[in-house]
Coordinates of C-alpha atoms and ligand atoms in Angstrom, one line a residue:
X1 CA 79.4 13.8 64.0
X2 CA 77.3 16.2 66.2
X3 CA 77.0 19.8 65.4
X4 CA 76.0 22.2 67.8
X5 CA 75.9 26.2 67.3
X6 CA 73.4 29.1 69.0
X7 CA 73.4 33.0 67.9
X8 CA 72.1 35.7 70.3
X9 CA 68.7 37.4 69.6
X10 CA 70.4 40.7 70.4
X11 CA 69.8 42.9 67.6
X12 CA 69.1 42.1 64.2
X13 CA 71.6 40.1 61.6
X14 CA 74.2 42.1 60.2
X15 CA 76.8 40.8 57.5
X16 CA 79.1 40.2 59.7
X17 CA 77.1 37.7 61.1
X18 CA 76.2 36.2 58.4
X19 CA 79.3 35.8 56.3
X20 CA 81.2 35.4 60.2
X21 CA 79.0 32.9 61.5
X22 CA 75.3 31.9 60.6
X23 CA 76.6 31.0 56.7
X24 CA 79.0 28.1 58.7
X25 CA 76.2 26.9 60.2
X26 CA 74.4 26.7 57.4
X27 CA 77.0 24.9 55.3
X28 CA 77.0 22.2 58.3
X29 CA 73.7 21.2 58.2
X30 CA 74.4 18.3 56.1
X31 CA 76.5 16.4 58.9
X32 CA 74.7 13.5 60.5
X33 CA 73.3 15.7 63.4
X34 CA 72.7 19.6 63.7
X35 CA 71.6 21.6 66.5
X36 CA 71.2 25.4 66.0
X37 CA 69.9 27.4 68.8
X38 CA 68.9 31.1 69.6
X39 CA 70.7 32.4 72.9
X40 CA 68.2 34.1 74.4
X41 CA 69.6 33.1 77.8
X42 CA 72.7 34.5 76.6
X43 CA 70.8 37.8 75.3
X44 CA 69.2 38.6 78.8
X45 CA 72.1 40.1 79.4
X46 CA 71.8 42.9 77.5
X47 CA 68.2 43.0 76.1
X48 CA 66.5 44.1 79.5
X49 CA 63.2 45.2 77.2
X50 CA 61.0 42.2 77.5
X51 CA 58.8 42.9 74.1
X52 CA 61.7 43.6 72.0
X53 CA 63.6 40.5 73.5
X54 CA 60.4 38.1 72.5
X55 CA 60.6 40.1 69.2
X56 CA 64.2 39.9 68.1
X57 CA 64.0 36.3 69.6
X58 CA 61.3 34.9 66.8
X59 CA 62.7 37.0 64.1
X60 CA 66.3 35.5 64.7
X61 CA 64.3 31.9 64.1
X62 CA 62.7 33.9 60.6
X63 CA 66.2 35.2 59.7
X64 CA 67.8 31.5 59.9
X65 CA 64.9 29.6 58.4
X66 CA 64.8 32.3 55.3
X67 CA 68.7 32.3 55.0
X68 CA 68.6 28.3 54.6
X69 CA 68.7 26.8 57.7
X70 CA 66.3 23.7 56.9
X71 CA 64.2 22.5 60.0
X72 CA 64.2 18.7 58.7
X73 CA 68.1 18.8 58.4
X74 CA 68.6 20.3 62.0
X75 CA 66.8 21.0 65.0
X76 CA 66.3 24.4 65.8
X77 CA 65.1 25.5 69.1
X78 CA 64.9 28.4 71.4
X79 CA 67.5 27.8 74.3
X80 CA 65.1 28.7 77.4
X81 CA 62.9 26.1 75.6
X82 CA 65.4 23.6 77.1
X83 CA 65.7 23.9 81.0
X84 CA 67.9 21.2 81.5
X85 CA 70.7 23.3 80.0
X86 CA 70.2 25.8 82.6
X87 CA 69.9 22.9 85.3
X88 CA 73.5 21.8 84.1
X89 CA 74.8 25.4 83.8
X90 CA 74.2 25.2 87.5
X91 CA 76.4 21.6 88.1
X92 CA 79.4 23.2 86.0
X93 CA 79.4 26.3 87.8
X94 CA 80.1 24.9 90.9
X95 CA 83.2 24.1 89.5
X96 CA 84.2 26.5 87.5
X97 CA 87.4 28.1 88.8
X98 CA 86.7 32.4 88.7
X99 CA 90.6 32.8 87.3
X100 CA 89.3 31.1 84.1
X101 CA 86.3 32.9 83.7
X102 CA 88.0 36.6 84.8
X103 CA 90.1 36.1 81.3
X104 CA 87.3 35.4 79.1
X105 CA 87.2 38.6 77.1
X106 CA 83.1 39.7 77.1
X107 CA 83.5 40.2 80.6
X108 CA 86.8 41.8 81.0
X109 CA 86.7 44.1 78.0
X110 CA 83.4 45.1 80.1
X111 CA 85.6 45.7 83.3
X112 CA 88.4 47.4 80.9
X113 CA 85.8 49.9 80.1
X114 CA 84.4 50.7 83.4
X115 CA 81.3 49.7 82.9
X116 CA 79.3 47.4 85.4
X117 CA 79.4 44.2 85.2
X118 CA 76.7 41.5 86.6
X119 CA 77.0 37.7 87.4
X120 CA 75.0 36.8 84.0
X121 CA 77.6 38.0 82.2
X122 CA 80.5 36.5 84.5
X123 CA 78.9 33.0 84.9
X124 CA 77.9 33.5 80.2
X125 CA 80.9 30.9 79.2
X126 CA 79.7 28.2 81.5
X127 CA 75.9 29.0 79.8
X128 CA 77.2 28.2 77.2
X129 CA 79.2 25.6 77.6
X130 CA 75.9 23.8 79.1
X131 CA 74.7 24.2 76.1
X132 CA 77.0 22.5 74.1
X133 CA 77.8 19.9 76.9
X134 CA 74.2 19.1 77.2
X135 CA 73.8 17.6 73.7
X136 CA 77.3 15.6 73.3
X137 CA 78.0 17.8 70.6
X138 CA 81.5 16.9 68.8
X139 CA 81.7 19.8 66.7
X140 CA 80.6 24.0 66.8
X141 CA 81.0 26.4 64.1
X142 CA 81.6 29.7 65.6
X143 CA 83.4 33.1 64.4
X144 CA 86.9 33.8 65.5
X145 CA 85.7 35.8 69.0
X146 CA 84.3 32.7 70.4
X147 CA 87.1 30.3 70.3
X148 CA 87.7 31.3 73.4
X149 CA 84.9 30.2 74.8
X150 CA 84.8 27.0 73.2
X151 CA 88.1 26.0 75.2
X152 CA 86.5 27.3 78.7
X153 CA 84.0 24.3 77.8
X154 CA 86.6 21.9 76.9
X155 CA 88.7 23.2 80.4
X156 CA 84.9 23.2 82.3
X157 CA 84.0 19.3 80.9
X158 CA 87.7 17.9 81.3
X159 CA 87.6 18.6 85.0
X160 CA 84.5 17.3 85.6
X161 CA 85.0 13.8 83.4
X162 CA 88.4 14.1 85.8
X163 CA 86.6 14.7 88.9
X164 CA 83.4 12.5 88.3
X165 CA 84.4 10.0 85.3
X166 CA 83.9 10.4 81.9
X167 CA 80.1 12.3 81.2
X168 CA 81.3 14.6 78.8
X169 CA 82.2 14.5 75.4
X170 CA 84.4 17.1 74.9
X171 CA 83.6 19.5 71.8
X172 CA 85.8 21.3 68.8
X173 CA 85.9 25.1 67.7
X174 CA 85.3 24.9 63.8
X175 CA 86.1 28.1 62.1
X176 CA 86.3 29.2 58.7
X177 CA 89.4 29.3 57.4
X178 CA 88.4 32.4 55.4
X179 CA 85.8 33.2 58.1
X180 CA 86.0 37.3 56.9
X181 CA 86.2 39.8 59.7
X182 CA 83.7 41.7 58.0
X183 CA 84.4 45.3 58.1
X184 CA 81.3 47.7 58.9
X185 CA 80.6 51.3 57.7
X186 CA 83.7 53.0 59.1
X187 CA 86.2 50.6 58.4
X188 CA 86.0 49.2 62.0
X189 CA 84.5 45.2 62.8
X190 CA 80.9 45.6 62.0
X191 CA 79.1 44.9 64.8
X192 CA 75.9 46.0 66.6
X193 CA 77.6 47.9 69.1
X194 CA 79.9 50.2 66.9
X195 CA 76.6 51.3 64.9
X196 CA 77.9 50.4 61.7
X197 CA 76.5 47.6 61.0
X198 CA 74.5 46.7 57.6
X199 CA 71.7 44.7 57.9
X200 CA 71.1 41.4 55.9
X201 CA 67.0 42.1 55.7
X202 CA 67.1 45.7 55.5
X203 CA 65.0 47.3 52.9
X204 CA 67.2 47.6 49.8
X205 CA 66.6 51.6 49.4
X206 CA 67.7 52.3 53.0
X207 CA 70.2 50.1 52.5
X208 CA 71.3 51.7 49.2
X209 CA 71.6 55.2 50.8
X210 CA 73.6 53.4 54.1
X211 CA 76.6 51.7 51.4
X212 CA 76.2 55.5 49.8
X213 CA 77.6 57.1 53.1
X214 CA 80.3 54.9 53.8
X215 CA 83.5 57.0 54.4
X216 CA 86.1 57.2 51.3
X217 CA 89.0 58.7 51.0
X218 CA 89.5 61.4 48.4
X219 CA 91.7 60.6 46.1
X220 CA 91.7 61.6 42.6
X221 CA 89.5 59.7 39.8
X222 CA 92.5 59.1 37.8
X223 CA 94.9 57.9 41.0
X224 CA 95.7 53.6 40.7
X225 CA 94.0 52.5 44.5
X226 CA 95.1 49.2 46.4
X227 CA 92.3 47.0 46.5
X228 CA 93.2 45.0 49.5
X229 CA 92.4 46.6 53.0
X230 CA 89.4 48.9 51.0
X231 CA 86.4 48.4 52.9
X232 CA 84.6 48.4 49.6
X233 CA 86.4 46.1 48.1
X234 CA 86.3 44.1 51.3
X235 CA 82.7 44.2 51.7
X236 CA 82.3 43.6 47.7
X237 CA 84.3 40.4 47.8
X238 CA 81.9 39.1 50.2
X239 CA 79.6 38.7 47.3
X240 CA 81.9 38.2 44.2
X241 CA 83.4 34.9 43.2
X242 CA 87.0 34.9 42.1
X243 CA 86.4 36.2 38.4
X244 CA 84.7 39.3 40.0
X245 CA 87.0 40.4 42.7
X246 CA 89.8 39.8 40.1
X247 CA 87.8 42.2 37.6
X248 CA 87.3 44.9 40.6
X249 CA 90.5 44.6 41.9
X250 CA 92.1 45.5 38.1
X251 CA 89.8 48.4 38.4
X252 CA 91.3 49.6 41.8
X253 CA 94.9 49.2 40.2
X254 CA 94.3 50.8 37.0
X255 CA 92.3 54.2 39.0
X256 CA 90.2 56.3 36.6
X257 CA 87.1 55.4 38.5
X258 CA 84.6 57.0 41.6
X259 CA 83.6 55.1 44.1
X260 CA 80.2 56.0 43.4
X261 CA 80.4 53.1 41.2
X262 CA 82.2 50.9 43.5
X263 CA 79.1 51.3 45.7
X264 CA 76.7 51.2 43.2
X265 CA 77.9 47.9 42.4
X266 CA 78.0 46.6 46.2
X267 CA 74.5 47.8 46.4
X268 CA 73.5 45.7 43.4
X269 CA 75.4 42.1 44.6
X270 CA 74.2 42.5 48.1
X271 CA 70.7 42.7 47.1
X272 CA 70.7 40.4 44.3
X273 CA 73.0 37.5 46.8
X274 CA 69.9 38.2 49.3
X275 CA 66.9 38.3 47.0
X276 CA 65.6 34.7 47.3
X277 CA 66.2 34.5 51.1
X278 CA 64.4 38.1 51.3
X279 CA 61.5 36.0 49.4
X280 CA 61.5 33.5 52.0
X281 CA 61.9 36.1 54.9
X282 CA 58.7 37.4 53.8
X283 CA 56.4 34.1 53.2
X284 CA 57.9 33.2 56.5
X285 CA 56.7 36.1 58.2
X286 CA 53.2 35.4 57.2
X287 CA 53.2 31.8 59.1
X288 CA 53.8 32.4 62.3
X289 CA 52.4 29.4 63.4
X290 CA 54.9 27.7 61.4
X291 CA 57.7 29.0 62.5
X292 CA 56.5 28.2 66.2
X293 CA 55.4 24.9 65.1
X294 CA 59.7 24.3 64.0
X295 CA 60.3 25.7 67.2
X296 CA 58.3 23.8 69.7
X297 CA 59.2 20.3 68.0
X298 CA 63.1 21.6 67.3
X299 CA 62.6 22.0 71.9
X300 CA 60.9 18.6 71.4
X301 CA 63.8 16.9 70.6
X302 CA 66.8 19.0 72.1
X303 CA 65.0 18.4 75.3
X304 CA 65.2 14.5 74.6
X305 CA 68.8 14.8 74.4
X306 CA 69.8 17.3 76.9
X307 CA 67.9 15.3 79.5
X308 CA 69.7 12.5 78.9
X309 CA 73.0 14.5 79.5
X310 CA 71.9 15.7 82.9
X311 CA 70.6 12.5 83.7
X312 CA 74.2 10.9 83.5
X313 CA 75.9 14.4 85.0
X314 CA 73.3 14.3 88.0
X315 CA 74.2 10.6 88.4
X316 CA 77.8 11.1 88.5
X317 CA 78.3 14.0 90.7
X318 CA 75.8 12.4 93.4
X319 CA 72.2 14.7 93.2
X320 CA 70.4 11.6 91.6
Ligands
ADP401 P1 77.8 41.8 67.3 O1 79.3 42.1 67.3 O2 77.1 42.6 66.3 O3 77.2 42.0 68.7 P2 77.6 39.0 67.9 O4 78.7 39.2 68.9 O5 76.2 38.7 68.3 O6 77.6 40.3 66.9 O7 78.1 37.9 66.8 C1 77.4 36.7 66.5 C2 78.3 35.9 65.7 O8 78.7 36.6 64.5 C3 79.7 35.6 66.3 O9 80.0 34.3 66.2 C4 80.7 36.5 65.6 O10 81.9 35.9 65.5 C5 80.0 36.7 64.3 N1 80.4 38.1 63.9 C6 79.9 39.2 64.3 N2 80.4 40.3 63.7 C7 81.3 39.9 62.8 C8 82.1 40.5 61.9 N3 82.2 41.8 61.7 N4 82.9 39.7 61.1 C9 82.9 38.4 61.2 N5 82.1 37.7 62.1 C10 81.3 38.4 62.9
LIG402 N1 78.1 33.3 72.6 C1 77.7 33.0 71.2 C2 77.8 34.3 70.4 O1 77.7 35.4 70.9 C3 76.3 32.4 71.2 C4 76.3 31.1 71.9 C5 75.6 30.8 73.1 C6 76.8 29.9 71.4 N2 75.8 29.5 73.4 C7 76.5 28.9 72.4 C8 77.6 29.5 70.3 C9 76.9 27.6 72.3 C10 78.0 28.2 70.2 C11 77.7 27.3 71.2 O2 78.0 34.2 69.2

């Protein structure tokens, strides 16, 4: 089996992400053959700032190396390293039908809200399914949002095997059962654009004082609570095996505590679940050279594939 999955470089790694996404991909690795990209493509169309696009670009590759993801057990790469993904964006857009992509929800939410919209982020499913087209990849672990998208590509590669014959293999959504919709500070989805995010490399004081000022109600000491639907106790159980949600969640029924302590003890299993990877952030950090090194042989290979894929595409639709 093939695995193929790509994270945008647009801000850095929350929880959400991680527990949502990047820990999936991490837990894949072991399958006979693992692609993991950054989307910086897909980024351009928000991150407009140049420098801070390179930036958040090269920490994203830190952040998935330090968190696990093992350059000799997958190829990771930097998706403008690849051009041939963006020369086969071009052959599935010219058949890509505007109905399908006017119902995929990035771009209408952005419509719903008034807010402009530009071709980039119109034509972004069909981006992206070149670039899990372009690598024959059977399998890619994504969070619940972008399941969607997954079946635009299956939609976008069955016409053209239809049309053309059979050049595409077409790919599968894998998503965590338990795949958590992690909550962020105010109870809402955590994500970059709400501002309530908590970062996974953030320094552990700052971070201490952000789980600190997460909203609780105010209910007495003594009062019994229900643990499920808390966002402490959601965001806790990201960290606690069973015995320790169990043991928190008595504590919730049974009331007679703050949730000064509740946060305390979040504070402590976040840090102590990220210390090692922390360690590795920071050796990693060091070696630049290394990490570009991973990079520019991760393109090495991708590009091998992926220009195989065009090859046969090109061939069948008559530009070869
Ligand atoms: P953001 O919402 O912060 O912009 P992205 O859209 O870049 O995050 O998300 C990248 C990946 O992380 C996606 O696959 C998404 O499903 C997953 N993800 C993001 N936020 C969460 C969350 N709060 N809970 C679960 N998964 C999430
Ligand atoms: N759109 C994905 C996200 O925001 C990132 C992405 C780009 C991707 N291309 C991909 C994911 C191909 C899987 C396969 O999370």
């Amino acid at each position: 089996m093939r695995v193929l999955s790509g994270i945008q470089p647009t801000g850095r790694f929350h929880w959400g992400n991680y527990f949502g996404a990047i820990q999936q991909y991490i837990a894949l690795q072991d399958e006979d053959e693992v692609y993991y990209f950054i989307a910086n493509l897909h980024a351009l169309t928000t991150v407009r700032d140049p420098k801070e696009l390179r930036e958040l670009t090269f920490d994203a590759a830190i952040d998935l190396l330090a968190l696990g993801l093992d350059p000799n057990r997958a190829t990771l790469y930097v998706q403008s390293d690849v051009p041939e993904v963006s020369e086969l964006c071009w052959l599935l857009m010219t058949g890509a039908p505007m109905g399908l992509l006017e119902r995929c929800h990035a771009y209408k939410d952005k419509k719903a809200r008034g807010l402009r919209a530009d071709t980039g982020l119109f034509a972004y499913p069909v981006l992206m399914a070149a670039d899990i087209l372009a690598y024959d990849a059977d399998a890619v672990p994504v969070g619940e949002d972008q399941v969607q998208h997954i079946e635009v590509c299956r939609d976008l590669a069955g016409s053209f095997n239809h049309h053309y014959g059979t050049v595409f293999v077409l790919p599968k959504a894998v998503v965590l059962e338990n795949a958590a919709r992690v909550p962020g500070t105010d109870g809402e989805k955590m994500s970059k654009s709400y501002n309530n995010t908590l970062a996974l490399f953030e320094d552990p004081k700052i971070q201490r004082k952000q789980i600190m000022r997460i909203q609780t109600d105010s209910r007495p000491i003594e009062e019994p609570k229900e643990p499920a639907g808390d966002v402490l106790f959601d965001l806790y159980s990201l960290f606690a095996d069973d015995s320790e949600r169990e043991a928190m969640a008595s504590l919730y029924r049974r009331g007679g505590f703050g949730y000064g302590e509740i946060k305390k003890q979040l504070a402590d299993a976040a840090e102590q679940f990220f210390r090692d990877a922390r360690q590795r952030r920071v050796e990693l950090a060091a070696k630049p050279d290394l990490v570009r090194e991973i990079l520019g042989d991760g393109a090495t290979t991708a590009r091998k594939k992926a220009g195989m894929v065009l090859r046969r595409a090109q061939e069948a639709c008559g530009i070869r």
